[in-house]
Amino acid sequence: MDYEGLRACDRRVGDQSLCLVDLHSGRGAHTVERFAIPHDFTDGFQAAYWRRPEIYLNPEVRAASSTFASLPSDLVELGIQSDLQTGKWLESYGDLVAWESADLGHRIVIAG
């Protein structure tokens, strides 16, 4: 499974999330702020390692991510390992290495 396959799975899981418009209007939110994920973020949620894909080879890291945990572990590991060893990841996403942070769509919603 390549990263495009994982993104498709992520979109499926993402369908379970609340829509930002629903959150904003239905919960009395008054402010929505962009939350860019730093390249060295230590929280450990799925997007935290966007610049360090080798970390996803750790089964414990994948188990802590609902997206990865819902996928066949051997298939995910094989796909990531293959992309790293062949240079496919670097070829496709190498420009990320220079980024300090990435806007991956996460937002902070402030209400009250």
PDB file of C-alpha atoms in Angstrom:
ATOM      1  CA  MET A   1       0.000   0.000   0.000  1.00  0.00           C
ATOM      2  CA  ASP A   2       1.464   3.342  -0.966  1.00  0.00           C
ATOM      3  CA  TYR A   3       0.817   6.732   0.607  1.00  0.00           C
ATOM      4  CA  GLU A   4      -2.000   7.474  -1.834  1.00  0.00           C
ATOM      5  CA  GLY A   5      -3.739   4.334  -0.576  1.00  0.00           C
ATOM      6  CA  LEU A   6      -3.273   5.458   2.993  1.00  0.00           C
ATOM      7  CA  ARG A   7      -4.683   8.871   2.128  1.00  0.00           C
ATOM      8  CA  ALA A   8      -7.792   7.223   0.699  1.00  0.00           C
ATOM      9  CA  CYS A   9      -8.212   5.317   3.967  1.00  0.00           C
ATOM     10  CA  ASP A  10      -7.669   8.528   5.893  1.00  0.00           C
ATOM     11  CA  ARG A  11     -10.460  10.194   3.906  1.00  0.00           C
ATOM     12  CA  ARG A  12     -12.787   7.301   4.771  1.00  0.00           C
ATOM     13  CA  VAL A  13     -11.990   7.625   8.475  1.00  0.00           C
ATOM     14  CA  GLY A  14     -12.237  11.412   8.184  1.00  0.00           C
ATOM     15  CA  ASP A  15     -15.852  11.067   7.050  1.00  0.00           C
ATOM     16  CA  GLN A  16     -16.613  10.116  10.647  1.00  0.00           C
ATOM     17  CA  SER A  17     -15.393  13.489  11.907  1.00  0.00           C
ATOM     18  CA  LEU A  18     -17.629  16.443  12.600  1.00  0.00           C
ATOM     19  CA  CYS A  19     -17.792  19.032   9.874  1.00  0.00           C
ATOM     20  CA  LEU A  20     -16.107  22.290  10.908  1.00  0.00           C
ATOM     21  CA  VAL A  21     -19.187  24.260   9.855  1.00  0.00           C
ATOM     22  CA  ASP A  22     -21.332  22.091  12.161  1.00  0.00           C
ATOM     23  CA  LEU A  23     -18.911  22.635  15.022  1.00  0.00           C
ATOM     24  CA  HIS A  24     -18.780  26.359  14.428  1.00  0.00           C
ATOM     25  CA  SER A  25     -22.518  26.960  14.209  1.00  0.00           C
ATOM     26  CA  GLY A  26     -23.864  24.270  16.523  1.00  0.00           C
ATOM     27  CA  ARG A  27     -21.578  24.722  19.477  1.00  0.00           C
ATOM     28  CA  GLY A  28     -21.385  28.483  19.822  1.00  0.00           C
ATOM     29  CA  ALA A  29     -17.875  28.746  18.463  1.00  0.00           C
ATOM     30  CA  HIS A  30     -16.710  32.267  17.765  1.00  0.00           C
ATOM     31  CA  THR A  31     -13.184  31.643  16.510  1.00  0.00           C
ATOM     32  CA  VAL A  32     -11.523  29.041  14.340  1.00  0.00           C
ATOM     33  CA  GLU A  33      -7.733  29.148  14.184  1.00  0.00           C
ATOM     34  CA  ARG A  34      -5.337  27.287  11.949  1.00  0.00           C
ATOM     35  CA  PHE A  35      -3.102  24.783  13.749  1.00  0.00           C
ATOM     36  CA  ALA A  36      -0.001  24.020  11.730  1.00  0.00           C
ATOM     37  CA  ILE A  37       1.786  20.867  12.884  1.00  0.00           C
ATOM     38  CA  PRO A  38       5.514  21.463  13.579  1.00  0.00           C
ATOM     39  CA  HIS A  39       7.919  18.979  11.978  1.00  0.00           C
ATOM     40  CA  ASP A  40       9.111  17.800  15.393  1.00  0.00           C
ATOM     41  CA  PHE A  41       5.699  17.587  17.053  1.00  0.00           C
ATOM     42  CA  THR A  42       5.783  15.026  19.861  1.00  0.00           C
ATOM     43  CA  ASP A  43       2.075  14.482  20.515  1.00  0.00           C
ATOM     44  CA  GLY A  44       2.059  11.267  18.492  1.00  0.00           C
ATOM     45  CA  PHE A  45      -1.285  11.536  16.738  1.00  0.00           C
ATOM     46  CA  GLN A  46      -1.347  10.385  13.136  1.00  0.00           C
ATOM     47  CA  ALA A  47      -0.298  13.636  11.480  1.00  0.00           C
ATOM     48  CA  ALA A  48       2.499  14.326  13.976  1.00  0.00           C
ATOM     49  CA  TYR A  49       5.081  12.484  11.907  1.00  0.00           C
ATOM     50  CA  TRP A  50       4.329  14.013   8.512  1.00  0.00           C
ATOM     51  CA  ARG A  51       8.044  14.716   7.943  1.00  0.00           C
ATOM     52  CA  ARG A  52       9.304  11.529   9.634  1.00  0.00           C
ATOM     53  CA  PRO A  53       7.550   8.619   7.913  1.00  0.00           C
ATOM     54  CA  GLU A  54      10.021   6.062   9.267  1.00  0.00           C
ATOM     55  CA  ILE A  55       8.374   6.470  12.669  1.00  0.00           C
ATOM     56  CA  TYR A  56       5.254   4.820  11.241  1.00  0.00           C
ATOM     57  CA  LEU A  57       7.259   1.587  10.969  1.00  0.00           C
ATOM     58  CA  ASN A  58       6.909   1.262  14.751  1.00  0.00           C
ATOM     59  CA  PRO A  59       3.841  -0.943  15.459  1.00  0.00           C
ATOM     60  CA  GLU A  60       3.155   0.931  18.714  1.00  0.00           C
ATOM     61  CA  VAL A  61       2.959   4.234  16.847  1.00  0.00           C
ATOM     62  CA  ARG A  62       0.574   2.747  14.280  1.00  0.00           C
ATOM     63  CA  ALA A  63      -1.568   1.196  17.022  1.00  0.00           C
ATOM     64  CA  ALA A  64      -2.069   4.660  18.536  1.00  0.00           C
ATOM     65  CA  SER A  65      -3.545   5.949  15.261  1.00  0.00           C
ATOM     66  CA  SER A  66      -7.132   4.988  14.495  1.00  0.00           C
ATOM     67  CA  THR A  67      -6.415   5.101  10.761  1.00  0.00           C
ATOM     68  CA  PHE A  68      -3.351   2.871  10.890  1.00  0.00           C
ATOM     69  CA  ALA A  69      -4.862   0.606  13.551  1.00  0.00           C
ATOM     70  CA  SER A  70      -7.827  -0.110  11.280  1.00  0.00           C
ATOM     71  CA  LEU A  71      -5.577  -1.270   8.421  1.00  0.00           C
ATOM     72  CA  PRO A  72      -3.654  -4.535   8.029  1.00  0.00           C
ATOM     73  CA  SER A  73      -0.393  -3.877   9.877  1.00  0.00           C
ATOM     74  CA  ASP A  74       1.785  -5.984   7.586  1.00  0.00           C
ATOM     75  CA  LEU A  75       0.458  -4.219   4.488  1.00  0.00           C
ATOM     76  CA  VAL A  76       1.027  -0.757   5.948  1.00  0.00           C
ATOM     77  CA  GLU A  77       4.523  -1.631   7.153  1.00  0.00           C
ATOM     78  CA  LEU A  78       5.466  -3.174   3.824  1.00  0.00           C
ATOM     79  CA  GLY A  79       4.181  -0.144   1.907  1.00  0.00           C
ATOM     80  CA  ILE A  80       5.971   2.398   4.062  1.00  0.00           C
ATOM     81  CA  GLN A  81       9.189   0.396   4.160  1.00  0.00           C
ATOM     82  CA  SER A  82       9.126  -0.053   0.389  1.00  0.00           C
ATOM     83  CA  ASP A  83       8.520   3.648  -0.234  1.00  0.00           C
ATOM     84  CA  LEU A  84      11.416   4.591   2.049  1.00  0.00           C
ATOM     85  CA  GLN A  85      13.870   1.994   0.694  1.00  0.00           C
ATOM     86  CA  THR A  86      13.157   2.699  -2.970  1.00  0.00           C
ATOM     87  CA  GLY A  87      13.254   6.460  -2.535  1.00  0.00           C
ATOM     88  CA  LYS A  88       9.635   6.802  -3.661  1.00  0.00           C
ATOM     89  CA  TRP A  89       8.718   8.743  -0.518  1.00  0.00           C
ATOM     90  CA  LEU A  90      11.630  11.149  -0.964  1.00  0.00           C
ATOM     91  CA  GLU A  91      10.826  11.567  -4.651  1.00  0.00           C
ATOM     92  CA  SER A  92       7.160  12.263  -3.974  1.00  0.00           C
ATOM     93  CA  TYR A  93       7.398  14.213  -0.717  1.00  0.00           C
ATOM     94  CA  GLY A  94      11.029  15.306  -0.439  1.00  0.00           C
ATOM     95  CA  ASP A  95      10.080  18.969  -0.509  1.00  0.00           C
ATOM     96  CA  LEU A  96       8.495  18.469   2.932  1.00  0.00           C
ATOM     97  CA  VAL A  97      11.940  18.020   4.457  1.00  0.00           C
ATOM     98  CA  ALA A  98      12.533  21.772   4.223  1.00  0.00           C
ATOM     99  CA  TRP A  99       9.226  22.722   5.861  1.00  0.00           C
ATOM    100  CA  GLU A 100       9.172  23.728   9.526  1.00  0.00           C
ATOM    101  CA  SER A 101       5.433  23.107   9.850  1.00  0.00           C
ATOM    102  CA  ALA A 102       2.531  21.890   7.742  1.00  0.00           C
ATOM    103  CA  ASP A 103      -1.106  22.927   7.628  1.00  0.00           C
ATOM    104  CA  LEU A 104      -2.779  19.540   7.473  1.00  0.00           C
ATOM    105  CA  GLY A 105      -6.262  20.876   8.067  1.00  0.00           C
ATOM    106  CA  HIS A 106      -6.272  20.814  11.863  1.00  0.00           C
ATOM    107  CA  ARG A 107      -8.115  23.692  13.479  1.00  0.00           C
ATOM    108  CA  ILE A 108      -8.634  25.001  16.982  1.00  0.00           C
ATOM    109  CA  VAL A 109     -12.273  25.891  17.575  1.00  0.00           C
ATOM    110  CA  ILE A 110     -12.892  28.350  20.396  1.00  0.00           C
ATOM    111  CA  ALA A 111     -16.354  28.621  21.931  1.00  0.00           C
ATOM    112  CA  GLY A 112     -17.881  30.221  24.964  1.00  0.00           C
TER     113      GLY A 112
END
